[in-house]
PDB file of C-alpha atoms in Angstrom:
ATOM      1  CA  MET V  22      84.811  90.668 115.973  1.00 71.00           C
ATOM      2  CA  SER V  23      87.386  92.885 117.654  1.00 88.00           C
ATOM      3  CA  LEU V  24      90.479  93.988 115.751  1.00 90.00           C
ATOM      4  CA  LEU V  25      92.476  92.133 118.405  1.00 89.00           C
ATOM      5  CA  ASP V  26      90.897  88.883 117.134  1.00 93.00           C
ATOM      6  CA  LYS V  27      92.216  89.303 113.586  1.00 94.00           C
ATOM      7  CA  GLU V  28      94.959  86.781 112.739  1.00 96.00           C
ATOM      8  CA  PRO V  29      97.657  89.319 111.733  1.00 97.00           C
ATOM      9  CA  VAL V  30      97.105  91.312 114.943  1.00 97.00           C
ATOM     10  CA  LYS V  31      97.173  88.150 117.060  1.00 97.00           C
ATOM     11  CA  ARG V  32     100.425  87.103 115.353  1.00 97.00           C
ATOM     12  CA  ALA V  33     102.053  90.477 116.129  1.00 97.00           C
ATOM     13  CA  GLU V  34     100.740  90.348 119.701  1.00 97.00           C
ATOM     14  CA  ARG V  35     102.089  86.805 120.273  1.00 97.00           C
ATOM     15  CA  PHE V  36     105.499  87.925 119.039  1.00 96.00           C
ATOM     16  CA  LEU V  37     105.388  90.956 121.371  1.00 97.00           C
ATOM     17  CA  LYS V  38     104.327  88.917 124.416  1.00 97.00           C
ATOM     18  CA  ASP V  39     106.999  86.272 123.764  1.00 97.00           C
ATOM     19  CA  PHE V  40     109.564  89.079 123.840  1.00 97.00           C
ATOM     20  CA  ASP V  41     108.171  91.066 126.800  1.00 97.00           C
ATOM     21  CA  GLN V  42     104.884  90.420 128.636  1.00 97.00           C
ATOM     22  CA  SER V  43     104.482  94.155 129.373  1.00 96.00           C
ATOM     23  CA  LEU V  44     104.270  95.107 125.680  1.00 97.00           C
ATOM     24  CA  GLU V  45     100.772  95.275 124.262  1.00 95.00           C
ATOM     25  CA  VAL V  46      98.826  96.016 121.129  1.00 96.00           C
ATOM     26  CA  ILE V  47      96.908  99.288 121.291  1.00 94.00           C
ATOM     27  CA  VAL V  48      93.755  99.667 119.207  1.00 94.00           C
ATOM     28  CA  LEU V  49      93.266 103.187 117.893  1.00 92.00           C
ATOM     29  CA  GLU V  50      89.880 104.714 117.145  1.00 88.00           C
ATOM     30  CA  ASN V  51      91.248 106.281 113.977  1.00 83.00           C
ATOM     31  CA  SER V  52      93.375 104.771 111.253  1.00 80.00           C
ATOM     32  CA  ALA V  53      97.153 104.842 111.574  1.00 81.00           C
ATOM     33  CA  ARG V  54      97.681 103.765 107.960  1.00 81.00           C
ATOM     34  CA  THR V  55     100.132 106.594 107.355  1.00 87.00           C
ATOM     35  CA  ALA V  56     102.790 107.936 109.712  1.00 90.00           C
ATOM     36  CA  GLN V  57     100.965 111.277 109.871  1.00 92.00           C
ATOM     37  CA  GLU V  58      97.629 109.608 110.737  1.00 91.00           C
ATOM     38  CA  ALA V  59      99.342 107.567 113.458  1.00 91.00           C
ATOM     39  CA  ALA V  60     101.090 110.613 114.915  1.00 93.00           C
ATOM     40  CA  THR V  61      97.793 112.531 114.973  1.00 93.00           C
ATOM     41  CA  ALA V  62      95.962 109.626 116.640  1.00 91.00           C
ATOM     42  CA  LEU V  63      98.731 109.209 119.243  1.00 92.00           C
ATOM     43  CA  ASP V  64      99.468 112.933 119.658  1.00 93.00           C
ATOM     44  CA  CYS V  65     103.185 112.329 119.142  1.00 94.00           C
ATOM     45  CA  ASN V  66     105.973 113.464 116.829  1.00 96.00           C
ATOM     46  CA  VAL V  67     105.565 111.939 113.357  1.00 96.00           C
ATOM     47  CA  GLY V  68     109.224 110.871 113.518  1.00 97.00           C
ATOM     48  CA  ALA V  69     108.421 108.489 116.408  1.00 97.00           C
ATOM     49  CA  ILE V  70     106.220 106.442 114.076  1.00 97.00           C
ATOM     50  CA  VAL V  71     108.093 103.454 112.642  1.00 97.00           C
ATOM     51  CA  LYS V  72     107.399 102.897 108.939  1.00 97.00           C
ATOM     52  CA  SER V  73     107.983  99.291 107.837  1.00 97.00           C
ATOM     53  CA  LEU V  74     109.024  99.313 104.167  1.00 97.00           C
ATOM     54  CA  LEU V  75     109.724  96.091 102.301  1.00 98.00           C
ATOM     55  CA  PHE V  76     112.249  96.146  99.473  1.00 98.00           C
ATOM     56  CA  LYS V  77     112.891  93.493  96.850  1.00 97.00           C
ATOM     57  CA  VAL V  78     116.544  92.575  96.557  1.00 95.00           C
ATOM     58  CA  LYS V  79     118.105  90.054  94.163  1.00 90.00           C
ATOM     59  CA  ASP V  80     118.324  87.296  96.788  1.00 81.00           C
ATOM     60  CA  GLY V  81     115.009  88.035  98.519  1.00 94.00           C
ATOM     61  CA  PHE V  82     113.640  90.873 100.609  1.00 98.00           C
ATOM     62  CA  THR V  83     114.845  93.418 103.156  1.00 98.00           C
ATOM     63  CA  LEU V  84     112.572  95.246 105.588  1.00 98.00           C
ATOM     64  CA  CYS V  85     113.586  98.799 106.458  1.00 98.00           C
ATOM     65  CA  LEU V  86     112.267 100.453 109.594  1.00 98.00           C
ATOM     66  CA  ILE V  87     112.218 104.198 108.936  1.00 98.00           C
ATOM     67  CA  ALA V  88     111.273 107.200 111.091  1.00 98.00           C
ATOM     68  CA  GLY V  89     107.897 108.616 110.059  1.00 96.00           C
ATOM     69  CA  ASP V  90     109.411 111.988 109.189  1.00 97.00           C
ATOM     70  CA  LYS V  91     112.156 110.556 106.966  1.00 97.00           C
ATOM     71  CA  ARG V  92     112.460 108.875 103.563  1.00 97.00           C
ATOM     72  CA  CYS V  93     114.445 105.740 102.863  1.00 97.00           C
ATOM     73  CA  SER V  94     117.426 106.323 100.565  1.00 97.00           C
ATOM     74  CA  LEU V  95     117.501 103.709  97.817  1.00 96.00           C
ATOM     75  CA  ASN V  96     121.082 104.718  97.024  1.00 96.00           C
ATOM     76  CA  LYS V  97     122.248 104.121 100.603  1.00 97.00           C
ATOM     77  CA  LEU V  98     120.343 100.840 100.704  1.00 97.00           C
ATOM     78  CA  LYS V  99     121.972  99.732  97.428  1.00 96.00           C
ATOM     79  CA  LYS V 100     125.426 100.505  98.886  1.00 96.00           C
ATOM     80  CA  ILE V 101     124.700  98.636 102.134  1.00 96.00           C
ATOM     81  CA  LYS V 102     123.342  95.609 100.258  1.00 95.00           C
ATOM     82  CA  ASN V 103     125.983  95.932  97.499  1.00 94.00           C
ATOM     83  CA  GLU V 104     123.206  95.611  94.910  1.00 93.00           C
ATOM     84  CA  LYS V 105     122.422  97.660  91.826  1.00 93.00           C
ATOM     85  CA  ASP V 106     118.783  96.646  91.561  1.00 93.00           C
ATOM     86  CA  ILE V 107     116.559  97.222  94.597  1.00 96.00           C
ATOM     87  CA  SER V 108     112.900  98.199  94.398  1.00 96.00           C
ATOM     88  CA  MET V 109     109.871  98.548  96.624  1.00 96.00           C
ATOM     89  CA  ALA V 110     108.000  95.284  97.037  1.00 97.00           C
ATOM     90  CA  SER V 111     104.528  95.167  95.493  1.00 97.00           C
ATOM     91  CA  ALA V 112     101.444  95.066  97.730  1.00 97.00           C
ATOM     92  CA  GLU V 113     101.076  91.361  96.906  1.00 97.00           C
ATOM     93  CA  GLU V 114     104.735  90.651  97.784  1.00 97.00           C
ATOM     94  CA  VAL V 115     104.353  92.556 101.054  1.00 98.00           C
ATOM     95  CA  LYS V 116     101.312  90.442 101.962  1.00 97.00           C
ATOM     96  CA  THR V 117     102.990  87.156 100.923  1.00 97.00           C
ATOM     97  CA  GLN V 118     106.293  87.853 102.685  1.00 98.00           C
ATOM     98  CA  THR V 119     105.121  89.566 105.888  1.00 98.00           C
ATOM     99  CA  GLY V 120     101.553  88.331 106.239  1.00 97.00           C
ATOM    100  CA  TYR V 121     100.444  91.937 106.657  1.00 97.00           C
ATOM    101  CA  THR V 122      98.640  94.384 104.389  1.00 95.00           C
ATOM    102  CA  ILE V 123     100.277  97.729 103.552  1.00 93.00           C
ATOM    103  CA  GLY V 124      99.272 100.244 106.216  1.00 90.00           C
ATOM    104  CA  GLY V 125      99.479  97.616 108.956  1.00 94.00           C
ATOM    105  CA  VAL V 126     102.888  96.043 108.286  1.00 96.00           C
ATOM    106  CA  SER V 127     104.476  95.313 111.624  1.00 97.00           C
ATOM    107  CA  PRO V 128     108.246  95.133 112.136  1.00 98.00           C
ATOM    108  CA  ILE V 129     107.655  91.764 113.868  1.00 98.00           C
ATOM    109  CA  GLY V 130     105.820  88.471 113.393  1.00 97.00           C
ATOM    110  CA  HIS V 131     106.430  87.981 109.677  1.00 98.00           C
ATOM    111  CA  LEU V 132     105.530  84.842 107.749  1.00 97.00           C
ATOM    112  CA  ASN V 133     109.047  84.673 106.274  1.00 97.00           C
ATOM    113  CA  ASN V 134     112.505  85.596 107.533  1.00 96.00           C
ATOM    114  CA  PHE V 135     114.455  88.408 105.919  1.00 96.00           C
ATOM    115  CA  GLU V 136     117.033  90.986 106.916  1.00 97.00           C
ATOM    116  CA  ILE V 137     115.788  94.000 108.866  1.00 98.00           C
ATOM    117  CA  ILE V 138     117.608  97.334 108.752  1.00 98.00           C
ATOM    118  CA  ILE V 139     116.721 100.051 111.258  1.00 98.00           C
ATOM    119  CA  ASP V 140     117.070 103.761 110.452  1.00 96.00           C
ATOM    120  CA  ASN V 141     119.507 105.178 113.011  1.00 97.00           C
ATOM    121  CA  SER V 142     117.505 108.444 113.226  1.00 97.00           C
ATOM    122  CA  LEU V 143     114.869 106.553 115.268  1.00 98.00           C
ATOM    123  CA  GLU V 144     117.318 106.751 118.199  1.00 97.00           C
ATOM    124  CA  ARG V 145     116.181 110.362 118.774  1.00 97.00           C
ATOM    125  CA  PHE V 146     112.949 109.204 120.405  1.00 97.00           C
ATOM    126  CA  LYS V 147     112.371 107.799 123.877  1.00 96.00           C
ATOM    127  CA  GLU V 148     109.262 105.958 122.661  1.00 97.00           C
ATOM    128  CA  LEU V 149     108.509 104.542 119.227  1.00 98.00           C
ATOM    129  CA  PHE V 150     105.191 103.398 117.812  1.00 97.00           C
ATOM    130  CA  ALA V 151     104.920 100.657 115.193  1.00 97.00           C
ATOM    131  CA  ALA V 152     102.080  98.892 113.387  1.00 96.00           C
ATOM    132  CA  ALA V 153     100.747  95.692 114.889  1.00 96.00           C
ATOM    133  CA  GLY V 154      99.132  93.921 111.945  1.00 96.00           C
ATOM    134  CA  HIS V 155      96.274  96.313 111.158  1.00 95.00           C
ATOM    135  CA  GLN V 156      96.059 100.001 110.287  1.00 93.00           C
ATOM    136  CA  ASN V 157      94.248 100.712 113.578  1.00 94.00           C
ATOM    137  CA  CYS V 158      96.631  98.670 115.767  1.00 95.00           C
ATOM    138  CA  ILE V 159     100.021  99.764 117.053  1.00 95.00           C
ATOM    139  CA  PHE V 160     102.463  98.983 119.836  1.00 97.00           C
ATOM    140  CA  LYS V 161     104.819 101.195 121.826  1.00 97.00           C
ATOM    141  CA  ILE V 162     108.475 100.205 122.206  1.00 98.00           C
ATOM    142  CA  ASN V 163     111.843 101.860 122.826  1.00 98.00           C
ATOM    143  CA  PHE V 164     114.759 101.937 120.383  1.00 98.00           C
ATOM    144  CA  SER V 165     116.848  99.350 122.222  1.00 98.00           C
ATOM    145  CA  ASN V 166     113.976  96.874 122.316  1.00 98.00           C
ATOM    146  CA  ILE V 167     113.010  97.350 118.670  1.00 98.00           C
ATOM    147  CA  GLN V 168     116.592  96.385 117.828  1.00 98.00           C
ATOM    148  CA  LYS V 169     116.392  93.302 120.047  1.00 98.00           C
ATOM    149  CA  ILE V 170     112.926  92.118 119.013  1.00 98.00           C
ATOM    150  CA  THR V 171     113.652  92.479 115.275  1.00 98.00           C
ATOM    151  CA  ASN V 172     117.336  91.515 115.408  1.00 97.00           C
ATOM    152  CA  GLY V 173     117.719  94.516 113.086  1.00 97.00           C
ATOM    153  CA  LYS V 174     120.949  96.178 112.026  1.00 98.00           C
ATOM    154  CA  VAL V 175     121.100  99.916 112.740  1.00 98.00           C
ATOM    155  CA  LYS V 176     122.309 101.885 109.700  1.00 98.00           C
ATOM    156  CA  ASP V 177     122.081 105.310 108.094  1.00 97.00           C
ATOM    157  CA  ILE V 178     119.496 104.566 105.392  1.00 97.00           C
ATOM    158  CA  ILE V 179     117.639 107.860 105.085  1.00 97.00           C
ATOM    159  CA  GLU V 180     117.856 110.696 102.561  1.00 95.00           C
TER     160      GLU V 180
END
């Protein structure tokens, strides 16, 4: 069975194709579980790798899309959400909410709807690379289109 036949990858691919037929899932020979592994496999700047981080907020969840060379600021996120108590979602919560396993969490095609916030430092790159449902699957997209496809709000959320 090809990685492209796995349900989470097919879900991400369907979402991509519904948005733009020219976008496609790329299967990497090596794992792209971490931003550094993805950058090495793609021979690109680690900052162009989109990290999808799910946070638990009082009223649900928020997905933050962060540049691979940056760290999400919990303090900035708390101010934006006007919440005192925000924490990283557990691996089980990530799987239940997104339908993806950590290391392959895509910014698109989630099982549930939640707010998406995009790190404004991703604007530096002409091309971005994000997970497509498996740690060996990614897709290439530009900043404008990642905003459109995720309906994400662009904010300063990095340390």
